[in-house]
Short mmCIF file of C-alpha atoms and ligand atoms in Angstrom, two decimals:
data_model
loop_
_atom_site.label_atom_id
_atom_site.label_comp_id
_atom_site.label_asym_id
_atom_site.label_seq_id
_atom_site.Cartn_x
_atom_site.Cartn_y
_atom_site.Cartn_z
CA UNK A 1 0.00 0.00 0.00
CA UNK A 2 1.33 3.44 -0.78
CA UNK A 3 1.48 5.64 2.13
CA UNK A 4 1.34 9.06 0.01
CA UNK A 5 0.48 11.85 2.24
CA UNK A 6 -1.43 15.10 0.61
CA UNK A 7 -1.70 18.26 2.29
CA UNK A 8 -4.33 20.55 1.07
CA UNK A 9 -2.40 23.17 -1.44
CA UNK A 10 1.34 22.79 -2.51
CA UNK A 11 3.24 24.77 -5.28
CA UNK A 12 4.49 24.10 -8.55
CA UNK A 13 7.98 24.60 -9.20
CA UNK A 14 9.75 23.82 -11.98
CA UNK A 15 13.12 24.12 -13.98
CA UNK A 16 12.09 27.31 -15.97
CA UNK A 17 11.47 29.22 -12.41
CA UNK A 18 14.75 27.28 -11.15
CA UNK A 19 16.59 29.42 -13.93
CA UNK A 20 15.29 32.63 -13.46
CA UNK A 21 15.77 33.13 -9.87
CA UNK A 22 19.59 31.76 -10.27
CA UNK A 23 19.84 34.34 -13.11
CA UNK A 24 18.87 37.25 -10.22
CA UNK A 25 21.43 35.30 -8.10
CA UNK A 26 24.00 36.06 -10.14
CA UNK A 27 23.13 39.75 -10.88
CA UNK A 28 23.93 42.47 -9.65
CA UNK A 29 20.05 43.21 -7.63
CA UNK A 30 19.20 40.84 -5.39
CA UNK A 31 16.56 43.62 -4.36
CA UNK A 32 15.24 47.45 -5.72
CA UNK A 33 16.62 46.00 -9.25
CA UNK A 34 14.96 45.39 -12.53
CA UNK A 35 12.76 41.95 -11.86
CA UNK A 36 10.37 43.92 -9.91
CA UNK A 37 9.17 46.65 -11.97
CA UNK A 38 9.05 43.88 -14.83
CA UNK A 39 6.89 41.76 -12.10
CA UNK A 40 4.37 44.61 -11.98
CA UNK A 41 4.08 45.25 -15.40
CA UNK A 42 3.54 41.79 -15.94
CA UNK A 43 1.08 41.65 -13.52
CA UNK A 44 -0.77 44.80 -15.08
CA UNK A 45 -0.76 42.98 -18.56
CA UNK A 46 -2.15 39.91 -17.20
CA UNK A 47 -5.62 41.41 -14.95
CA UNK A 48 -5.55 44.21 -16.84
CA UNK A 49 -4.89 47.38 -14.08
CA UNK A 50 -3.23 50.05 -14.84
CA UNK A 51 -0.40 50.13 -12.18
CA UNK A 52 0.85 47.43 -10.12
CA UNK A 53 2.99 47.75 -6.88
CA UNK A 54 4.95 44.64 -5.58
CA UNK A 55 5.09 43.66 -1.78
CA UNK A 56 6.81 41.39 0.58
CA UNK A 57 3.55 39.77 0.93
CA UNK A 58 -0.16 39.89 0.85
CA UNK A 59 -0.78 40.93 4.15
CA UNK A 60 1.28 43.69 3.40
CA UNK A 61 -0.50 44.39 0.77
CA UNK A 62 -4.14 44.53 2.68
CA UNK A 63 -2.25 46.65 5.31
CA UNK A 64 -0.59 49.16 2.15
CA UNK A 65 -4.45 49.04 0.88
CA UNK A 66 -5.81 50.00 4.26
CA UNK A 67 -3.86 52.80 4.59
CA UNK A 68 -4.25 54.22 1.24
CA UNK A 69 -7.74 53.56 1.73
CA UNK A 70 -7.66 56.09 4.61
CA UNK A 71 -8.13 53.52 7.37
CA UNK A 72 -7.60 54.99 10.52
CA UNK A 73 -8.97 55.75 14.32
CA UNK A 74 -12.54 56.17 14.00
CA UNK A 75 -12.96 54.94 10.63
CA UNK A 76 -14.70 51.64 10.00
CA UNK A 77 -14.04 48.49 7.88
CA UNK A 78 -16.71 45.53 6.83
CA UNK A 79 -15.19 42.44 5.74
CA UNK A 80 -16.23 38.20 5.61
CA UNK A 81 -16.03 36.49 8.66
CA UNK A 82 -14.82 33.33 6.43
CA UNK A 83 -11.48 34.42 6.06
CA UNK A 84 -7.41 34.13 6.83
CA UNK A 85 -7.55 36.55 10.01
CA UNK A 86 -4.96 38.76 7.67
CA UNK A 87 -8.55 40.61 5.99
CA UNK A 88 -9.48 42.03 8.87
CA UNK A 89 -6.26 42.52 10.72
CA UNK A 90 -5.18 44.84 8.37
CA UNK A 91 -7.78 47.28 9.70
CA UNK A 92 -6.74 47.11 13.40
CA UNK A 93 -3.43 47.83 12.09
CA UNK A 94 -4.09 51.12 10.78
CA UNK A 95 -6.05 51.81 14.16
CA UNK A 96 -9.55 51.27 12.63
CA UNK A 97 -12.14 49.19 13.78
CA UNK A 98 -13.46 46.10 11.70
CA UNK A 99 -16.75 44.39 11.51
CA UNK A 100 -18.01 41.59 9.64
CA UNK A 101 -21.05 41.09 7.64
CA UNK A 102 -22.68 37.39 6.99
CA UNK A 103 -22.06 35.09 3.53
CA UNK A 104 -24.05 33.36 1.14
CA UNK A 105 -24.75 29.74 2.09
CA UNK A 106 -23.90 28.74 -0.85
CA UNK A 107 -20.50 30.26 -2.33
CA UNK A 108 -19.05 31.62 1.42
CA UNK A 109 -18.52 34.97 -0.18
CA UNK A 110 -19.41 37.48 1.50
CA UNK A 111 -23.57 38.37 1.08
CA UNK A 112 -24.44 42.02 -0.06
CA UNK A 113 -27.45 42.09 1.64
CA UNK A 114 -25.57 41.29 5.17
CA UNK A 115 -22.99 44.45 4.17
CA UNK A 116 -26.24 46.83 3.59
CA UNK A 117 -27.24 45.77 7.17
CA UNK A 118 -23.92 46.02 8.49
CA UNK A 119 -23.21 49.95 7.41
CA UNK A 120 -22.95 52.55 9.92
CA UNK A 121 -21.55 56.46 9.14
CA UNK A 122 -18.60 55.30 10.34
CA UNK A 123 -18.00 52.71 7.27
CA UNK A 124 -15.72 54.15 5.20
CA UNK A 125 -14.16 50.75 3.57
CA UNK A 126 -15.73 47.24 2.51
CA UNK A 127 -12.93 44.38 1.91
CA UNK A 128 -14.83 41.71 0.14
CA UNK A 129 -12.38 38.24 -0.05
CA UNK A 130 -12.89 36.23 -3.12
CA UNK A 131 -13.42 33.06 -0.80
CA UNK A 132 -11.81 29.85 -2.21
CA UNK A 133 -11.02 31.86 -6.23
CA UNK A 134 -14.89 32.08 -6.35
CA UNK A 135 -15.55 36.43 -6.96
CA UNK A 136 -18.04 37.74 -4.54
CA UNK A 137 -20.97 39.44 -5.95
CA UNK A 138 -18.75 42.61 -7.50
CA UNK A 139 -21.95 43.90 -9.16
CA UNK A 140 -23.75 44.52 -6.19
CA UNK A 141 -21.02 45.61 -3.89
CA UNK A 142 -19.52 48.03 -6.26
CA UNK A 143 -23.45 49.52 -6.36
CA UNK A 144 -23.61 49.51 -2.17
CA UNK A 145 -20.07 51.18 -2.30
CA UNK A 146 -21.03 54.07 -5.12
CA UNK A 147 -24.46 54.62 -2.53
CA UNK A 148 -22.85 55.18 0.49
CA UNK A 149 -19.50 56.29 -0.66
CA UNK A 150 -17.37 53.46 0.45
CA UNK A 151 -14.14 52.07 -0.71
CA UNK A 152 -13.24 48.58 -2.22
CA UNK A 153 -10.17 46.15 -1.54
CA UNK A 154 -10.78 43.29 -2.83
CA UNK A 155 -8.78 40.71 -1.03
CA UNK A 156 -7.86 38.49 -4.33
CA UNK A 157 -5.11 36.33 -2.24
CA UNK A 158 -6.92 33.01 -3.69
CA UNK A 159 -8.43 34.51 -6.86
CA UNK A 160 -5.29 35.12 -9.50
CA UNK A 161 -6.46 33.94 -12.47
CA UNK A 162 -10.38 33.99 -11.62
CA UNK A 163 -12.47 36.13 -14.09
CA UNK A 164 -16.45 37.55 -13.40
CA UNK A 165 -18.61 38.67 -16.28
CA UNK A 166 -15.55 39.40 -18.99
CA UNK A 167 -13.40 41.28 -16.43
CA UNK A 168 -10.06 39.72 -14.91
CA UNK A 169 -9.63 39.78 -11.12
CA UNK A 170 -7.66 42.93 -10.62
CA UNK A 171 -8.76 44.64 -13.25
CA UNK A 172 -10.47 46.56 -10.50
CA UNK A 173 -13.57 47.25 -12.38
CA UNK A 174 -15.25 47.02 -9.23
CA UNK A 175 -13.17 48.42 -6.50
CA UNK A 176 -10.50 50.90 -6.27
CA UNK A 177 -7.58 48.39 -5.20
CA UNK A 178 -7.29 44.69 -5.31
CA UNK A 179 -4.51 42.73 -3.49
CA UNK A 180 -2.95 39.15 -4.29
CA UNK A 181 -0.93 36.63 -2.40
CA UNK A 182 1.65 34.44 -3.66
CA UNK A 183 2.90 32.26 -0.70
CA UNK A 184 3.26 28.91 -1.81
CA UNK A 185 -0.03 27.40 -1.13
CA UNK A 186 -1.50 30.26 -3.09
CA UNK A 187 -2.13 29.78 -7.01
CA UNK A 188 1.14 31.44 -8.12
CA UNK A 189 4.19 31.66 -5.63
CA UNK A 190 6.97 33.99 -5.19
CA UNK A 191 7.66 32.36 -1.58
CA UNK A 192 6.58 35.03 0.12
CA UNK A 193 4.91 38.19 -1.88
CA UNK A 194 1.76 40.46 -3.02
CA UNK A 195 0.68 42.91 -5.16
CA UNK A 196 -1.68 45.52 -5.08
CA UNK A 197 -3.57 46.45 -8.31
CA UNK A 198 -5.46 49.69 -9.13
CA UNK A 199 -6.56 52.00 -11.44
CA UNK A 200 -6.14 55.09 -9.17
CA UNK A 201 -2.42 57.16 -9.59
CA UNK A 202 -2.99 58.82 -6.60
CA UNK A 203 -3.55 55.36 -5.07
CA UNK A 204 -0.79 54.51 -6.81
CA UNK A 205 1.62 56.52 -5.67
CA UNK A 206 0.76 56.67 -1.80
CA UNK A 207 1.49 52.91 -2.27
CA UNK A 208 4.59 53.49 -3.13
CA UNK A 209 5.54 55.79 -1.10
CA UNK A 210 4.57 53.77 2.14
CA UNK A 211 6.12 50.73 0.42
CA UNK A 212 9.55 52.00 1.33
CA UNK A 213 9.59 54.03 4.37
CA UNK A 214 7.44 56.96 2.71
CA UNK A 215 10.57 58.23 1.44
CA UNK A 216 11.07 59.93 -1.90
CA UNK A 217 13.64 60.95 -4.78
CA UNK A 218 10.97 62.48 -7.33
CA UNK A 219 12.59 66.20 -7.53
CA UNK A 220 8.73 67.55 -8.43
CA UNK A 221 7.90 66.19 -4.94
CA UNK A 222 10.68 68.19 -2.59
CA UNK A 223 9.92 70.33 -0.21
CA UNK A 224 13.92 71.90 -0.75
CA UNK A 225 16.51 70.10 -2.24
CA UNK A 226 20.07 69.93 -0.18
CA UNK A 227 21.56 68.38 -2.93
CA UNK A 228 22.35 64.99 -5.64
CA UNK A 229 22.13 62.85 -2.30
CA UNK A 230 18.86 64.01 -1.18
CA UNK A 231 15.95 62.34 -0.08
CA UNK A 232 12.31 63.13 1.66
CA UNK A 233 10.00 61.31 4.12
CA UNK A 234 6.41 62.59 3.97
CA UNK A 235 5.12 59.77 5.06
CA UNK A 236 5.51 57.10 8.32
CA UNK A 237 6.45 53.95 5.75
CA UNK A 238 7.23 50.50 5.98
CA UNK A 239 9.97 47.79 4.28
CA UNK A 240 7.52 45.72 2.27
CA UNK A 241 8.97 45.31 -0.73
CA UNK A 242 9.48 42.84 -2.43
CA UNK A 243 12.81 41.53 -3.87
CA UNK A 244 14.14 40.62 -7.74
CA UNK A 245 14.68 36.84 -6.22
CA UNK A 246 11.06 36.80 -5.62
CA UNK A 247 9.84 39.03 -8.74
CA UNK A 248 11.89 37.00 -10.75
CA UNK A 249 10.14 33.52 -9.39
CA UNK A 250 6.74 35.56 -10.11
CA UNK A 251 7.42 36.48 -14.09
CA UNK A 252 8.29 32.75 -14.56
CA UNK A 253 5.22 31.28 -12.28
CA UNK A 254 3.05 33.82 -14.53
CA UNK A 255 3.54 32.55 -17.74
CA UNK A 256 2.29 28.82 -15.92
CA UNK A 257 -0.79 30.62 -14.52
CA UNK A 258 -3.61 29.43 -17.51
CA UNK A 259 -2.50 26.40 -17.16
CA UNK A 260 -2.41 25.83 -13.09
CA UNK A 261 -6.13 27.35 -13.38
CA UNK A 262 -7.09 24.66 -16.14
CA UNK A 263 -5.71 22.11 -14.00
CA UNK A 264 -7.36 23.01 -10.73
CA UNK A 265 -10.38 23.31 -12.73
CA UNK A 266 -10.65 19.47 -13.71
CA UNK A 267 -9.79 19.02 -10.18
CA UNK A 268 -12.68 20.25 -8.86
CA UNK A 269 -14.73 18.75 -11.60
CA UNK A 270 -13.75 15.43 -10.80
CA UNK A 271 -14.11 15.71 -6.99
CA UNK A 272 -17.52 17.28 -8.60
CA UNK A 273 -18.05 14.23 -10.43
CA UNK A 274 -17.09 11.75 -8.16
CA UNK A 275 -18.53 13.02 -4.81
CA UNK A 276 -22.25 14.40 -5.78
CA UNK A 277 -25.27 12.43 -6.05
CA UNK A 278 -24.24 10.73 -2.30
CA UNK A 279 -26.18 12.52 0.32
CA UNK A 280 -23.23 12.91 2.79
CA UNK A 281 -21.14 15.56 0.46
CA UNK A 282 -21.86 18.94 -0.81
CA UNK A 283 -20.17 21.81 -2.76
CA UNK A 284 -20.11 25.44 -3.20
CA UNK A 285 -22.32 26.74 -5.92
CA UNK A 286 -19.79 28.05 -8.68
CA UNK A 287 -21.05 32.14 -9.13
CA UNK A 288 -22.82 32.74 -12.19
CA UNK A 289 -20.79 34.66 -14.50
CA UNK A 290 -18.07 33.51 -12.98
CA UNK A 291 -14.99 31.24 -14.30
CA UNK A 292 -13.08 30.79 -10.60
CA UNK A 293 -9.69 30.00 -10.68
CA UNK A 294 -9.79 27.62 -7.59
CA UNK A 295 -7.80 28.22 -5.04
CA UNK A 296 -9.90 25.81 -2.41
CA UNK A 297 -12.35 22.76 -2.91
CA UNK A 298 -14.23 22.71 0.11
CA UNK A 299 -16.00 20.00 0.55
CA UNK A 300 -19.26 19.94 3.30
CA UNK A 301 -20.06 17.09 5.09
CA UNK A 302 -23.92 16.57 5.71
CA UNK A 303 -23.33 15.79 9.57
CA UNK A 304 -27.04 15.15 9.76
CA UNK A 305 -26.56 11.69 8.04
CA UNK A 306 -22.88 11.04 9.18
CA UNK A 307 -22.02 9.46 12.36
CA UNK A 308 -18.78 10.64 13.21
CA UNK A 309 -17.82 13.98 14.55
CA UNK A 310 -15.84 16.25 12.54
CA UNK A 311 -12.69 15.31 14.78
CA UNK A 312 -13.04 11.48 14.46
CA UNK A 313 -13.49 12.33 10.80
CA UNK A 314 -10.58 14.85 10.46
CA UNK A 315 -8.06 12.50 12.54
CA UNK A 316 -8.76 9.48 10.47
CA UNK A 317 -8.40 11.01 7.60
CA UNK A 318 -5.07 11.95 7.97
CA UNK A 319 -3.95 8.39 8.99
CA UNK A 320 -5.65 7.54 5.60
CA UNK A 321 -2.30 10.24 4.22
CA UNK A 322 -5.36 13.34 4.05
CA UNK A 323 -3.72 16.04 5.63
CA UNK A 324 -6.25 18.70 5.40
CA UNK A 325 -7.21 22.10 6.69
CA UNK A 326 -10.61 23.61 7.45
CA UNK A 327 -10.56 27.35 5.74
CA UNK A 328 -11.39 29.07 8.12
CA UNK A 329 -12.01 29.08 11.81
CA UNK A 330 -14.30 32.38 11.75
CA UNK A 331 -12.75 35.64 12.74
CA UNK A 332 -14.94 36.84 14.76
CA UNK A 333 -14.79 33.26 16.57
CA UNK A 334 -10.74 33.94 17.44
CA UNK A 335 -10.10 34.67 20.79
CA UNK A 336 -8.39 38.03 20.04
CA UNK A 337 -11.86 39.49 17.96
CA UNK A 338 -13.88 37.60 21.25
CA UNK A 339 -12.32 39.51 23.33
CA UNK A 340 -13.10 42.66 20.93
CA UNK A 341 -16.78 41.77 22.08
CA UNK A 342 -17.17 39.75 18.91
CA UNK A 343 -19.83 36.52 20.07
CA UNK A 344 -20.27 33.10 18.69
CA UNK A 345 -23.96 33.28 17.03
CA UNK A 346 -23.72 36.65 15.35
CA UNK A 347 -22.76 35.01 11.92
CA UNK A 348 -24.76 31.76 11.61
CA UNK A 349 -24.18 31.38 8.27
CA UNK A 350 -20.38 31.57 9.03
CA UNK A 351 -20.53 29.65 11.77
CA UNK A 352 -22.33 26.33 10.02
CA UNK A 353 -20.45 26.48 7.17
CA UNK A 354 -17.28 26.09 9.46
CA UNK A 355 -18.84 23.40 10.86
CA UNK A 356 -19.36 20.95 7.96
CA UNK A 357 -16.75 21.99 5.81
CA UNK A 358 -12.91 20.77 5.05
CA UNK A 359 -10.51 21.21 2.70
CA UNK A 360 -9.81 18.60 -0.20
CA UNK A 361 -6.45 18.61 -1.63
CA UNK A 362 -6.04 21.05 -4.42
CA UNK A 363 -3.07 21.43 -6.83
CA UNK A 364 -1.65 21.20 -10.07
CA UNK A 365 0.83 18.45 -9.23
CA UNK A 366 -2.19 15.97 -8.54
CA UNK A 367 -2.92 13.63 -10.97
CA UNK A 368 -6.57 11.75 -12.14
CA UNK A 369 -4.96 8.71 -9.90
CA UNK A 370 -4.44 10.59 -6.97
CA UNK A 371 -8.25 12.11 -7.21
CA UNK A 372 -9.61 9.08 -7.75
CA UNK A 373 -7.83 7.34 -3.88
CA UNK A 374 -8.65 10.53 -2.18
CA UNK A 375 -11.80 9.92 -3.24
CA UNK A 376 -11.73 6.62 -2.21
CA UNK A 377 -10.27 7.64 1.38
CA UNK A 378 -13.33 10.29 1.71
CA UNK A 379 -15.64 7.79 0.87
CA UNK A 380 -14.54 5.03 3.25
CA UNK A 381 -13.66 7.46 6.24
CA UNK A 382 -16.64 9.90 6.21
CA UNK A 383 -19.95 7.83 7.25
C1 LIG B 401 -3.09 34.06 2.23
C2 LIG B 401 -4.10 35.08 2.51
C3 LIG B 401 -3.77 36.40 2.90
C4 LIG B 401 -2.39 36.80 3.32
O1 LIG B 401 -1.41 36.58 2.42
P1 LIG B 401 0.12 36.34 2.90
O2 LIG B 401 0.88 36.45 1.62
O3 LIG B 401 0.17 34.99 3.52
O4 LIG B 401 0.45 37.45 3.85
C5 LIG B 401 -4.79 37.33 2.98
N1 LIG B 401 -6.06 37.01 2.73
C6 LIG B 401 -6.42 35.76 2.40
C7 LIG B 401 -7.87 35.47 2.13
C8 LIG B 401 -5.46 34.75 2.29
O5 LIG B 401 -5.83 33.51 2.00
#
């Protein structure tokens, strides 16, 4: 019996991306050289935004997008309770206070409707999440945001690669900034990294700026000039950039990115395939409009006709070689938002969805053989 073990996301690394990050090696930039700006650009030909600006990572790039956003004491933040805690964290960062708003049974995006209940005068941002590469409902939260004046991040950190009625994720048709994620489990890799897409140059450029210590060398920009060394802070900036060993993994990982998406595609079509029709398992509903680059399969488990707990279930599958993940533990469920005065109950729809749903494995390297015994493993453990 093979004992292969599969985790739920892994990258894809191959010779091609082996040879471009040596070729930075040997350069003279290991960092603030040319692979970055040709990282953005490639970025901004690919979803289709106008300017790109490369981070250290995507939690960077939610904090970057906070800030730019205006984020700050007083002003509020609405974003999905099903999330990586990095969505709303971002907010308490820049000293503003987050809150959630419910999702949609059936895709775990984040549910307009809940938003439009969730909007005080205070709410100044919304940070919808593109749960699992599925796009939340961008038509109707770009309409709530236009209403009451809000702006958009859309945190994108699963969804490079997904596209929604025509436009490309990060085109930013709907929103005024858009970040991605590229840590290894993520649908392209740099190791760690992010981006931030817009549309906005004055976006832009605060980006920028607070990329790198909110220091600057534009000459239009100076408030006096002491000479060819000079330099200006205007703003209280970080170090999240991103270096050429990184960009240079990105450009390469890029030009696999149609494929990976194909690939996780018939993925989730076979587990599709393969898994409906038995009572005990359940998808999400794919958006219409919507062609999701998968970043996630979750897969719910109809506890009212299992036996075993979700433990039992989640322990013997991994002596089966499953080692999964439930995405996520709800936000406002972590100890740190409890103690914010968030309570268990306020998001039900959250709250069951975390309770009957896990993980399945989900990458490019898989082949139809390895769907077909983790479907066998599902089958025999969950009952
Ligand atoms: C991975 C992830 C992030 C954070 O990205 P890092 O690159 O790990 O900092 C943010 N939001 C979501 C939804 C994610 O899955």
């Amino acid at each position: 019996m093979n004992n292969k073990i599969y985790t739920y996301g892994k990258q894809t690394i191959t010779a091609a991306d082996i040879k471009a990050v040596v070729k930075v090696l040997k350069s003279d930039f290991l960092t603030q050289g040319p692979a970055v700006q040709a990282f953005e650009e490639a970025i901004c030909a690919y979803t289709g935004a106008s300017f790109a600006v490369a981070v250290a990572n995507g939690t960077a790039a939610l904090h970057l997008a906070a800030l730019a956003a205006g984020v700050a004491e007083g002003v509020e933040a609405i974003t999905s309770p099903i999330t990586f805690v990095a969505s709303s964290n971002c907010v308490l960062y820049c000293g503003g206070t987050v809150n959630f708003a419910d999702i949609e049974s059936d895709t775990a995006c984040i549910d307009p409707l809940e938003i439009e209940r969730q909007i005080t005068d205070r709410t100044k941002v919304l940070i919808p999440v593109h749960f699992a590469g599925q796009p939340c409902d961008m038509e109707q939260i770009a309409l709530i945001a236009r209403k009451h004046n809000l702006t958009v991040i859309e945190d994108a950190a699963h969804a490079i690669g997904t596209s929604y009625k025509g436009s490309k994720t990060g085109d930013c048709t709907y929103s005024d900034m858009t970040i991605f994620s590229f840590h290894p489990v993520k649908t392209i890799t740099t190791g760690e990294g992010g981006v931030i897409t817009t549309n906005d140059e004055k976006l832009y450029k605060k980006l920028t700026l607070l990329r790198t210590h909110g220091i600057t060398k534009d000459q239009t920009e100076l408030t006096r000039n002491d000479g060819p060394w000079y330099y200006e802070m205007h703003l209280l900036g970080y170090n999240y950039r991103m270096s050429d060993i990184q960009a240079a993994l990105g450009i390469s990982q890029l030009q696999r990115l149609e494929e990976f998406v194909t690939r996780r595609r018939e993925i989730v079509e076979m587990y599709h395939d393969q898994l409906t029709g038995d009572d005990r398992f359940g998808f999400l509903r794919e958006r219409d409009g919507a062609v999701s680059a998968f970043h996630l399969c979750p897969l719910i488990i109809n506890f009212n006709i299992v036996k075993k707990n979700k433990t039992l279930i989640f322990n013997e599958l991994k002596e089966a070689g499953l080692h999964l993940q439930v995405h996520y533990i709800p936000v406002h469920m972590q100890p740190y938002y409890q103690n914010m005065g968030f309570r268990r109950g306020e998001y039900p729809r959250a709250e069951a969805y975390y309770d009957s749903a896990v993980s399945l494995p989900l990458y490019p390297l898989l082949k139809d053989s390895d769907i077909k015994r983790i479907v066998k493993i599902v089958r025999k453990v969950i009952r």
